[in-house]
mmCIF file of N, CA and C in Angstrom:
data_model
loop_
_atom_site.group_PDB
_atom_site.id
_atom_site.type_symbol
_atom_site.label_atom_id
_atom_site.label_comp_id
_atom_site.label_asym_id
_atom_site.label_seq_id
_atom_site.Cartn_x
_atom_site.Cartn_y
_atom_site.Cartn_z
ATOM 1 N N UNK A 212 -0.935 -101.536 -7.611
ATOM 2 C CA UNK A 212 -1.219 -100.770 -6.431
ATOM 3 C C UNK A 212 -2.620 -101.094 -5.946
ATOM 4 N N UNK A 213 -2.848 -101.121 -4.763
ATOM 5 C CA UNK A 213 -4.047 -101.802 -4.236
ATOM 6 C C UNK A 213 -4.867 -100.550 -3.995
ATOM 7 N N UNK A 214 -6.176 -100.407 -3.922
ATOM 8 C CA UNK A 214 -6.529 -99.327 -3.693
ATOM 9 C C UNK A 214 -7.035 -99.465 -2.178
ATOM 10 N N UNK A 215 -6.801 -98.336 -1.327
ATOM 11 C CA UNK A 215 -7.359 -98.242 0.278
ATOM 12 C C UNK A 215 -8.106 -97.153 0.557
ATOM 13 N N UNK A 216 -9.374 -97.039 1.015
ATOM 14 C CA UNK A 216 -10.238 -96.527 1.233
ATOM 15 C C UNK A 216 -9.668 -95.561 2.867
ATOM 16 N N UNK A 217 -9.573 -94.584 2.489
ATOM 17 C CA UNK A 217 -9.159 -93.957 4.233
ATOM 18 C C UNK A 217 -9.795 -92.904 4.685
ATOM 19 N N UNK A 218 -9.989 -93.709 6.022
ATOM 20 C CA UNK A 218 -11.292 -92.967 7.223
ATOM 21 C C UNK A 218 -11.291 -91.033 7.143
ATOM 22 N N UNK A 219 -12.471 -91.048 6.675
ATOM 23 C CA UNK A 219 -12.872 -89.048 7.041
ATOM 24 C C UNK A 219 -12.598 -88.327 8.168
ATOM 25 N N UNK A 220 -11.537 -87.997 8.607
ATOM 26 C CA UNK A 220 -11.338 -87.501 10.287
ATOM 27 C C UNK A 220 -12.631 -86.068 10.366
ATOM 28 N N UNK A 221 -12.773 -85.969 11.427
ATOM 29 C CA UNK A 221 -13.347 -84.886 11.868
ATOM 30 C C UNK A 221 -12.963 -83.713 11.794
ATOM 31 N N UNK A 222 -13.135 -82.572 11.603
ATOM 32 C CA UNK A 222 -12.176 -81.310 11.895
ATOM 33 C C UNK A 222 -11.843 -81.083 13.144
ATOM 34 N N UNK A 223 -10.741 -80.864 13.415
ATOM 35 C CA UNK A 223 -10.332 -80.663 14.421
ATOM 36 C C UNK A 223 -10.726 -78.914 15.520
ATOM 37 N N UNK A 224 -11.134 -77.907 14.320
ATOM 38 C CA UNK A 224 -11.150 -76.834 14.837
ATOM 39 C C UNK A 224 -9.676 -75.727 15.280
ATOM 40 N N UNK A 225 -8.837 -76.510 13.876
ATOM 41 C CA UNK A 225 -7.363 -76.193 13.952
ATOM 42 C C UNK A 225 -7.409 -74.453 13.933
ATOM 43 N N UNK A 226 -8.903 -74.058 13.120
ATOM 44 C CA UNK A 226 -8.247 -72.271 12.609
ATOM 45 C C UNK A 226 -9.295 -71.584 13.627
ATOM 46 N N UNK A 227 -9.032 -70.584 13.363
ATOM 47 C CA UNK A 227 -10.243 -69.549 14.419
ATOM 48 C C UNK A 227 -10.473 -68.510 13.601
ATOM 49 N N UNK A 228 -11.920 -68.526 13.637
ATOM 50 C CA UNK A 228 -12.252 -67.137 13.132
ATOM 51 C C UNK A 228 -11.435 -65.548 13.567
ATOM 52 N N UNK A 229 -11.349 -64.877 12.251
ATOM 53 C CA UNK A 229 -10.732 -63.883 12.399
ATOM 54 C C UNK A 229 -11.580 -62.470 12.444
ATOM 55 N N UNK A 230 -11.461 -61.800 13.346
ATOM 56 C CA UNK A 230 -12.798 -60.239 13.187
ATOM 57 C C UNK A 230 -11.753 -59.116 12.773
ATOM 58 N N UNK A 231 -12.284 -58.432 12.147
ATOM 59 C CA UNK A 231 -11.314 -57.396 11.561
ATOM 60 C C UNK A 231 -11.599 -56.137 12.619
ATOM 61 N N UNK A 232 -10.347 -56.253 13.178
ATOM 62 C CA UNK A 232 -9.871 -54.853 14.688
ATOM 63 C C UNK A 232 -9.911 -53.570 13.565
ATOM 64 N N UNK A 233 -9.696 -52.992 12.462
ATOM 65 C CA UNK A 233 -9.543 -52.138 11.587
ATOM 66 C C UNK A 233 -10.570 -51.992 10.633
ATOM 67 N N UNK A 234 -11.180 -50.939 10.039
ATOM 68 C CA UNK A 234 -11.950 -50.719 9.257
ATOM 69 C C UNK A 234 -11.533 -50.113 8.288
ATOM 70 N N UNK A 235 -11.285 -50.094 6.657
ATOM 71 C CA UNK A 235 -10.637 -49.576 5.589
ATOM 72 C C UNK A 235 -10.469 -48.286 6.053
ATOM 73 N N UNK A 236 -10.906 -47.570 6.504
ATOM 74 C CA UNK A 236 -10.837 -46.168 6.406
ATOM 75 C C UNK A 236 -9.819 -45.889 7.703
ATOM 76 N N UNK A 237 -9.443 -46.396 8.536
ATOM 77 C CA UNK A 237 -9.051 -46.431 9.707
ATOM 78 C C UNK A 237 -7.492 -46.654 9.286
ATOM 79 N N UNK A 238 -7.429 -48.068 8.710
ATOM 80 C CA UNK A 238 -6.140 -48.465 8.539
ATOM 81 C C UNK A 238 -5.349 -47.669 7.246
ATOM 82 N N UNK A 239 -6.146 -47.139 6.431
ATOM 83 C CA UNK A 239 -5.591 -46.021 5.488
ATOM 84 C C UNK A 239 -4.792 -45.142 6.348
ATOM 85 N N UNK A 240 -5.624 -44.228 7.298
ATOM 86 C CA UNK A 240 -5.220 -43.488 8.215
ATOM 87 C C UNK A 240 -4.106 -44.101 8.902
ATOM 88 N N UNK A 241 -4.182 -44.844 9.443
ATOM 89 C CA UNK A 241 -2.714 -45.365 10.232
ATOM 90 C C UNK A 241 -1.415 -45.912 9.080
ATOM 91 N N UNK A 242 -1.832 -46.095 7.913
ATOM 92 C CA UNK A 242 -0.992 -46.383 6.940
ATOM 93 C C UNK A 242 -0.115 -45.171 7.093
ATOM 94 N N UNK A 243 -0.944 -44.057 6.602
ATOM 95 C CA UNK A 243 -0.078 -43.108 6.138
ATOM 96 C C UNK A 243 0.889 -42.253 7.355
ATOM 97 N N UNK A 244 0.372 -42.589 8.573
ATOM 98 C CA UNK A 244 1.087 -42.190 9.203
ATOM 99 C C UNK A 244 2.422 -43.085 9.958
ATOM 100 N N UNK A 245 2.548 -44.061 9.413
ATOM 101 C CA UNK A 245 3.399 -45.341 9.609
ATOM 102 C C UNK A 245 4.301 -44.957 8.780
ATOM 103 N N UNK A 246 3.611 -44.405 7.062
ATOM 104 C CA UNK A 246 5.230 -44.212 6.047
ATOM 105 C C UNK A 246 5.490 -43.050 6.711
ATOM 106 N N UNK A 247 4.935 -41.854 7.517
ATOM 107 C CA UNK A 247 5.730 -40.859 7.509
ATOM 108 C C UNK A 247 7.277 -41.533 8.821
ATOM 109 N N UNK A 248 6.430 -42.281 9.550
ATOM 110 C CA UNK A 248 8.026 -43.514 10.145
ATOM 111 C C UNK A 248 9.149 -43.992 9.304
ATOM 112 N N UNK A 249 8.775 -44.220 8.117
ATOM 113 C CA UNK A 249 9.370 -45.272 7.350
ATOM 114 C C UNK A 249 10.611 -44.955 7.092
ATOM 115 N N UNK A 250 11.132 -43.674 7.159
ATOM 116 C CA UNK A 250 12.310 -42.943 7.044
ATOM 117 C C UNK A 250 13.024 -43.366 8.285
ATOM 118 N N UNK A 251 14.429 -43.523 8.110
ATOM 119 C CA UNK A 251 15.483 -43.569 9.075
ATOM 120 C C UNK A 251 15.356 -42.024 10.350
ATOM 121 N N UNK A 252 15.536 -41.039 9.431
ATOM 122 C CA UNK A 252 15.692 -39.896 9.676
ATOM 123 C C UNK A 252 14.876 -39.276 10.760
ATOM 124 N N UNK A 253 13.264 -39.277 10.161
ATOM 125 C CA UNK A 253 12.149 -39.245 10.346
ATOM 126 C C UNK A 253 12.095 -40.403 11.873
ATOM 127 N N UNK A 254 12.332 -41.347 12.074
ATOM 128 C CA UNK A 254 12.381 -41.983 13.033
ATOM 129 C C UNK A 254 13.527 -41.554 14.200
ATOM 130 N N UNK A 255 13.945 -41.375 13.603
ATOM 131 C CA UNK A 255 15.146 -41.160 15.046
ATOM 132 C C UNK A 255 14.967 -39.454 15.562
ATOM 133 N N UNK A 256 14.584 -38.281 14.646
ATOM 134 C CA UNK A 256 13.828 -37.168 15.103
ATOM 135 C C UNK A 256 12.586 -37.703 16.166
ATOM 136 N N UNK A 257 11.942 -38.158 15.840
ATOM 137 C CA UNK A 257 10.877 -38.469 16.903
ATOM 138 C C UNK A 257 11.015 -38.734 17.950
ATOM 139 N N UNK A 258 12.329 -39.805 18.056
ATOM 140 C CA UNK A 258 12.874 -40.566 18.975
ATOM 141 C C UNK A 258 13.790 -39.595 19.965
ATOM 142 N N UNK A 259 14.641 -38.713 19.382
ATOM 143 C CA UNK A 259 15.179 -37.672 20.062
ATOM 144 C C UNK A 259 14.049 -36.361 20.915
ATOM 145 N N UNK A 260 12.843 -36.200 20.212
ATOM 146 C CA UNK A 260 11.814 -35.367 20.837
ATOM 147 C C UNK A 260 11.013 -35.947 21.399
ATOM 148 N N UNK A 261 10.457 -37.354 21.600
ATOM 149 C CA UNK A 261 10.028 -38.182 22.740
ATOM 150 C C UNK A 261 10.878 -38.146 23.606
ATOM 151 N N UNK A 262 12.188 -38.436 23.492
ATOM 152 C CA UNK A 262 13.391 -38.430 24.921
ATOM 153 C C UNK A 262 13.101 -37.219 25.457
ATOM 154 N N UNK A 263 13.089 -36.057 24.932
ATOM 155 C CA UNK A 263 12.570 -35.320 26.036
ATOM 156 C C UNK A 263 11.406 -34.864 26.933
ATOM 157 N N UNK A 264 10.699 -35.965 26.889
ATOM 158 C CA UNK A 264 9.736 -36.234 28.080
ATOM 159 C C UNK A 264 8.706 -35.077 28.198
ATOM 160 N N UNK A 265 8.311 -34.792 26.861
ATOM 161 C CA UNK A 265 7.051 -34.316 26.772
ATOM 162 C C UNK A 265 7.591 -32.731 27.092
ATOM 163 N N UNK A 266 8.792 -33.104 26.747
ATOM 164 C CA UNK A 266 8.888 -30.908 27.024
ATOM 165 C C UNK A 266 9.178 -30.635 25.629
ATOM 166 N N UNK A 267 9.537 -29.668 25.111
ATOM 167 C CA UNK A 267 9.826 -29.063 23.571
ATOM 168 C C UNK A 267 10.881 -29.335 23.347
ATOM 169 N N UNK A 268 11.639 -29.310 21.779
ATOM 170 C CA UNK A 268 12.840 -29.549 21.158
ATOM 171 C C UNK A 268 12.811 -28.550 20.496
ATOM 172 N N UNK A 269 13.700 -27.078 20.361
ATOM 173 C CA UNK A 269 13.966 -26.384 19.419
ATOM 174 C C UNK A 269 14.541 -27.293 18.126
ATOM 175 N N UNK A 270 14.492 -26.866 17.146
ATOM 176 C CA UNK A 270 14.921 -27.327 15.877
ATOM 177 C C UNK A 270 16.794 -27.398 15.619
ATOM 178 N N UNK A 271 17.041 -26.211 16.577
ATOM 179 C CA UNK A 271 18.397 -26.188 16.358
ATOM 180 C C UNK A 271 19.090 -26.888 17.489
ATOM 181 N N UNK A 272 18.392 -27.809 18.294
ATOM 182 C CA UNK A 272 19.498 -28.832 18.788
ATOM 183 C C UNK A 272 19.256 -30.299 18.428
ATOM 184 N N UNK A 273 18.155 -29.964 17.144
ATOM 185 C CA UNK A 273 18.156 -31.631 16.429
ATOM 186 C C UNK A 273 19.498 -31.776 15.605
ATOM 187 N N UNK A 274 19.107 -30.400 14.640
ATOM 188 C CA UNK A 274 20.365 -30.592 13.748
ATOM 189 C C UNK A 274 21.490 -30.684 13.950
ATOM 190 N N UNK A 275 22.435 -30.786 15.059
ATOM 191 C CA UNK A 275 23.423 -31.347 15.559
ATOM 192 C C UNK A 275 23.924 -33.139 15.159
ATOM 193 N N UNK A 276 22.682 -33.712 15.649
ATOM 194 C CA UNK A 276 22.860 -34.982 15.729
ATOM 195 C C UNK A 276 22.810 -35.531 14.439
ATOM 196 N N UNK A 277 22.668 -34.777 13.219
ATOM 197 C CA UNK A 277 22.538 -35.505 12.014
ATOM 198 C C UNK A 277 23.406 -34.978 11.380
ATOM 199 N N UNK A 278 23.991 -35.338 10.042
ATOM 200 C CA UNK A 278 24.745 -35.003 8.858
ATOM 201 C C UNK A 278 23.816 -34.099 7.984
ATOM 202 N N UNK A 279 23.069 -33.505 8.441
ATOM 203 C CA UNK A 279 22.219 -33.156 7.015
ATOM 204 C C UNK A 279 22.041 -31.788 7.606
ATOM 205 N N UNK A 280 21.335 -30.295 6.137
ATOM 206 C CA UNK A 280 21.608 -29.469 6.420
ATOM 207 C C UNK A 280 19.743 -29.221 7.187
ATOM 208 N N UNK A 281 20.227 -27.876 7.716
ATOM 209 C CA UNK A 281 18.773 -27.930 8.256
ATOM 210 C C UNK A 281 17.597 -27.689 7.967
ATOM 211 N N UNK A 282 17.549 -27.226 6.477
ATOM 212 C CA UNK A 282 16.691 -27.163 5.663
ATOM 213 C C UNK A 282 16.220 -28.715 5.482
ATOM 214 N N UNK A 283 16.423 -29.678 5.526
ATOM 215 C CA UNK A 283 16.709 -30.999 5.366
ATOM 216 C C UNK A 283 15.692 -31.544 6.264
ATOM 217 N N UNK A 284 16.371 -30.960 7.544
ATOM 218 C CA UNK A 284 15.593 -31.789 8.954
ATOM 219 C C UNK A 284 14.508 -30.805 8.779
ATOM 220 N N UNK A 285 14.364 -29.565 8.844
ATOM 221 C CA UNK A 285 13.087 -28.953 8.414
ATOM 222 C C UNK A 285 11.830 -29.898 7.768
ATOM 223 N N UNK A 286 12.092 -30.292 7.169
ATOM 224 C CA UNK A 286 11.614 -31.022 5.724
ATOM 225 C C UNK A 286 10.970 -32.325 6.323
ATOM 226 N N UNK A 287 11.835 -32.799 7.018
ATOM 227 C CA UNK A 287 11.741 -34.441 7.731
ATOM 228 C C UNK A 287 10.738 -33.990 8.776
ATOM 229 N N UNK A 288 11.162 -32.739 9.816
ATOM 230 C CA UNK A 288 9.979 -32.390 10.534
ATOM 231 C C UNK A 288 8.468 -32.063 10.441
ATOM 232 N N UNK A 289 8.279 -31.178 9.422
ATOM 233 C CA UNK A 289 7.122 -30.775 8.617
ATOM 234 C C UNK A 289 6.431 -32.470 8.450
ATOM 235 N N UNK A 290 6.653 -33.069 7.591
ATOM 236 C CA UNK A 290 6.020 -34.676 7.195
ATOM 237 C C UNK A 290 5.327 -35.254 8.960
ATOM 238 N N UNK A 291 6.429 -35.161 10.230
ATOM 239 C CA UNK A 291 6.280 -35.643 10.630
ATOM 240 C C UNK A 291 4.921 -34.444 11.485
ATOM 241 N N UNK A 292 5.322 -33.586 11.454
ATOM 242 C CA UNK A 292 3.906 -32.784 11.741
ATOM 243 C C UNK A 292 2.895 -32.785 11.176
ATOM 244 N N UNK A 293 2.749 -33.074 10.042
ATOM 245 C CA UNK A 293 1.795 -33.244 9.540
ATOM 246 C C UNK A 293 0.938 -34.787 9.436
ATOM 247 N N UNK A 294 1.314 -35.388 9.706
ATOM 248 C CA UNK A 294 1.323 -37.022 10.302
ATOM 249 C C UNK A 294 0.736 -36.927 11.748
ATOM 250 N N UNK A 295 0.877 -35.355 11.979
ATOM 251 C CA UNK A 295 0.034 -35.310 13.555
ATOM 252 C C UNK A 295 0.978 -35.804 14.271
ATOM 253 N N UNK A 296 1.977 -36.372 14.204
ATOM 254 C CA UNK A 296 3.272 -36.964 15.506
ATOM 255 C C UNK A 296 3.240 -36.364 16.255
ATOM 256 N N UNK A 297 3.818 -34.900 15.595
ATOM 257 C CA UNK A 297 4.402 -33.664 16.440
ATOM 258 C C UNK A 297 3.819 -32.527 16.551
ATOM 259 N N UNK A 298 3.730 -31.286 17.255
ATOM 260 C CA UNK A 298 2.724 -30.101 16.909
ATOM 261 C C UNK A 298 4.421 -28.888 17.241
ATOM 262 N N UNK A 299 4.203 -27.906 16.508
ATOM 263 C CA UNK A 299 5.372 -26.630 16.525
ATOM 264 C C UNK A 299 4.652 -25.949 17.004
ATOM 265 N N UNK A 300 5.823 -25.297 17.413
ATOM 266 C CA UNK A 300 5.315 -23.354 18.056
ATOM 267 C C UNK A 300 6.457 -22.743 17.431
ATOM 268 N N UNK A 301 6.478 -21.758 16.451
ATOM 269 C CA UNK A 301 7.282 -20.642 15.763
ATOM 270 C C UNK A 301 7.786 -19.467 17.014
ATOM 271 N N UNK A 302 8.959 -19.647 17.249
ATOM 272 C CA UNK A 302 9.258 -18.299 18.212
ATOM 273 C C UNK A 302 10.681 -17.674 17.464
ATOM 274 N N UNK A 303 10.520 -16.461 16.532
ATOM 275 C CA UNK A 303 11.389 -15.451 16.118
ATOM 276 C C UNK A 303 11.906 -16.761 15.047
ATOM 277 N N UNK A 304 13.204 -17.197 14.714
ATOM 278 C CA UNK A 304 13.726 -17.560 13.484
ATOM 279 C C UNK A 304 13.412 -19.379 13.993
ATOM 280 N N UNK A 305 13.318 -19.579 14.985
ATOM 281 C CA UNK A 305 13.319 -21.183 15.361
ATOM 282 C C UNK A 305 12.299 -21.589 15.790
ATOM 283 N N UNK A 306 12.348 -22.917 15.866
ATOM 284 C CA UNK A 306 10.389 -23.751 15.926
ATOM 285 C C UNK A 306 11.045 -24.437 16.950
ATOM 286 N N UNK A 307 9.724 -24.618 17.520
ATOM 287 C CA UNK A 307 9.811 -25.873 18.748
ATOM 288 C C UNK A 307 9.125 -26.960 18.403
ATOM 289 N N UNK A 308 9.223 -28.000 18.665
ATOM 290 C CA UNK A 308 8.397 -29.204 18.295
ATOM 291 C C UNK A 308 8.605 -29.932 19.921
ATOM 292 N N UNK A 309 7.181 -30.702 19.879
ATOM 293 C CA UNK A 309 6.780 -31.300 21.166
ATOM 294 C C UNK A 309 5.882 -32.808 20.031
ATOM 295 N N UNK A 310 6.107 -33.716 20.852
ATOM 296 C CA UNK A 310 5.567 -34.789 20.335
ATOM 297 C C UNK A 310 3.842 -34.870 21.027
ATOM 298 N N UNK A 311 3.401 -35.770 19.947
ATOM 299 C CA UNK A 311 1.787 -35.524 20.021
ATOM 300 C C UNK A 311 1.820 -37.250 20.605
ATOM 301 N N UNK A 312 1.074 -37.002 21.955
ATOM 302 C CA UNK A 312 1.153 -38.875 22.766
ATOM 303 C C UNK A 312 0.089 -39.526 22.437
ATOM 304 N N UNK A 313 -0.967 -38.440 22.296
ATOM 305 C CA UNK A 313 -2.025 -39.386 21.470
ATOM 306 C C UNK A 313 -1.613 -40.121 20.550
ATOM 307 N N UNK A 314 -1.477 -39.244 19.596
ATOM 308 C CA UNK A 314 -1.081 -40.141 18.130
ATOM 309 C C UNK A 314 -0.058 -41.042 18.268
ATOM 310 N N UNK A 315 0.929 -41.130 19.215
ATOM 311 C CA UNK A 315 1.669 -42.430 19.672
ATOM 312 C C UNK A 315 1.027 -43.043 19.955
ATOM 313 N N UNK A 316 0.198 -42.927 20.924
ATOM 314 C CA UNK A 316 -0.679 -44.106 21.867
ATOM 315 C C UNK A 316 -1.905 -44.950 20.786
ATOM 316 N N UNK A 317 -2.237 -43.902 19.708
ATOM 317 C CA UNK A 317 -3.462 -44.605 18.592
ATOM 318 C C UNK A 317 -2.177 -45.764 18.042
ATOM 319 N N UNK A 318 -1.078 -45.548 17.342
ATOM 320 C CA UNK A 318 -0.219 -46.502 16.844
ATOM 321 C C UNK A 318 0.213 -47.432 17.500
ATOM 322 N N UNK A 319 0.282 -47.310 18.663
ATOM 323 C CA UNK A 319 0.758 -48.420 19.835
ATOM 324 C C UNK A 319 -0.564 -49.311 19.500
ATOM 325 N N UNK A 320 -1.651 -48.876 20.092
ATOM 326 C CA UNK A 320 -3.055 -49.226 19.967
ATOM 327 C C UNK A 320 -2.953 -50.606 19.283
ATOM 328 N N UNK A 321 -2.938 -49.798 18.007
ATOM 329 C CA UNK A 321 -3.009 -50.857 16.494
ATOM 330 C C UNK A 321 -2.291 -51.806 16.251
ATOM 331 N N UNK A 322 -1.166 -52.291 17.031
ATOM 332 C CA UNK A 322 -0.040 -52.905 17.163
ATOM 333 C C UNK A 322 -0.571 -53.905 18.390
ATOM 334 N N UNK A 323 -1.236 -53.552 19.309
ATOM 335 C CA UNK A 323 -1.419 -54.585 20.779
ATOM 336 C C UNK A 323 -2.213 -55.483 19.972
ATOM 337 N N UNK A 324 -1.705 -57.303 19.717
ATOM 338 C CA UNK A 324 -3.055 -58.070 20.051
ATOM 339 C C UNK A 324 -3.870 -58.362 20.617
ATOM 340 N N UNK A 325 -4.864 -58.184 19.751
ATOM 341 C CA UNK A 325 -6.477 -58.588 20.681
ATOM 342 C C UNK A 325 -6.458 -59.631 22.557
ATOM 343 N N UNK A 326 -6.571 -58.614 22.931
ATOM 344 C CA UNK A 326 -6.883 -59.684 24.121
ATOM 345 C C UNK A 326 -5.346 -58.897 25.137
ATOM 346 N N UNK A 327 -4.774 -58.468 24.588
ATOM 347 C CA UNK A 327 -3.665 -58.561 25.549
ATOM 348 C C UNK A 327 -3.865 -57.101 25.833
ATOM 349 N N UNK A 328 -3.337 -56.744 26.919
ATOM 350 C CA UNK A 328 -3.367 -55.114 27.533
ATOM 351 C C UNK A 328 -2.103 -54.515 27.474
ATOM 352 N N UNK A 329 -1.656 -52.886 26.912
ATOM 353 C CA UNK A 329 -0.557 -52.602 27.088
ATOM 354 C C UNK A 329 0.024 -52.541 27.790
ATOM 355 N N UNK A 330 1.488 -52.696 28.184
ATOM 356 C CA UNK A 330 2.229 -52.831 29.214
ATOM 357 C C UNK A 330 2.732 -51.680 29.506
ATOM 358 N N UNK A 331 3.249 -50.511 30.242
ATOM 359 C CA UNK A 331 4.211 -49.806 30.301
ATOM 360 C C UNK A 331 5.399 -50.031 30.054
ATOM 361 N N UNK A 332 5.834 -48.920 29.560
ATOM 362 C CA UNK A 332 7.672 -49.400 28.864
ATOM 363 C C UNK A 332 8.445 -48.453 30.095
#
């Protein structure tokens, strides 16, 4: 085998520096409110009290749409209130839940790449 000496190319400038959009303490925070998503359940509640366009959802016309008892969706709701999603109002035996748009809009946030602007959906 012959040996061949081959030319040093230049760098090309193939990678780009990366700046960190998140600060440990930040992305903890958005962690934990991502697993309270992580649920099927938990996701599609949200999704049914966002559809209603920023007005309230009593509790007793979620539990319709699911198989589960309502102690159950109780349970799934609470997490997601407490995750800040959603905020309740207690009136006599039933709760209302209204979705929290901030805390949508911080998660959207964290999700847009750098440089690009959110779009309306």
């Amino acid at each position: 085998m012959s040996k061949q000496e081959l030319p040093v190319l230049a760098a090309t400038g193939c990678c780009t520096t990366v700046s960190e959009r998140l600060d440990p303490a930040t992305a903890a925070d958005l962690a934990a409110t991502f697993k309270a998503l992580g649920d099927p359940v938990r996701l599609r509640l949200l999704s049914l009290i966002a559809a209603a366009g920023g007005e309230e959802v009593c509790v007793c016309e979620l539990t319709p749409a699911f198989e589960l008892s309502q102690p159950t969706i109780s349970h799934h709701l609470k997490v997601l209130r407490e995750a800040g999603l959603l905020t309740s109002q207690r009136r006599g035996t039933w709760v209302y839940y209204r979705v929290v748009p901030a805390a949508l809009q911080r998660l959207s946030d964290a999700l847009i790449p750098t440089g690009l602007a959110a779009t309306p959906a």
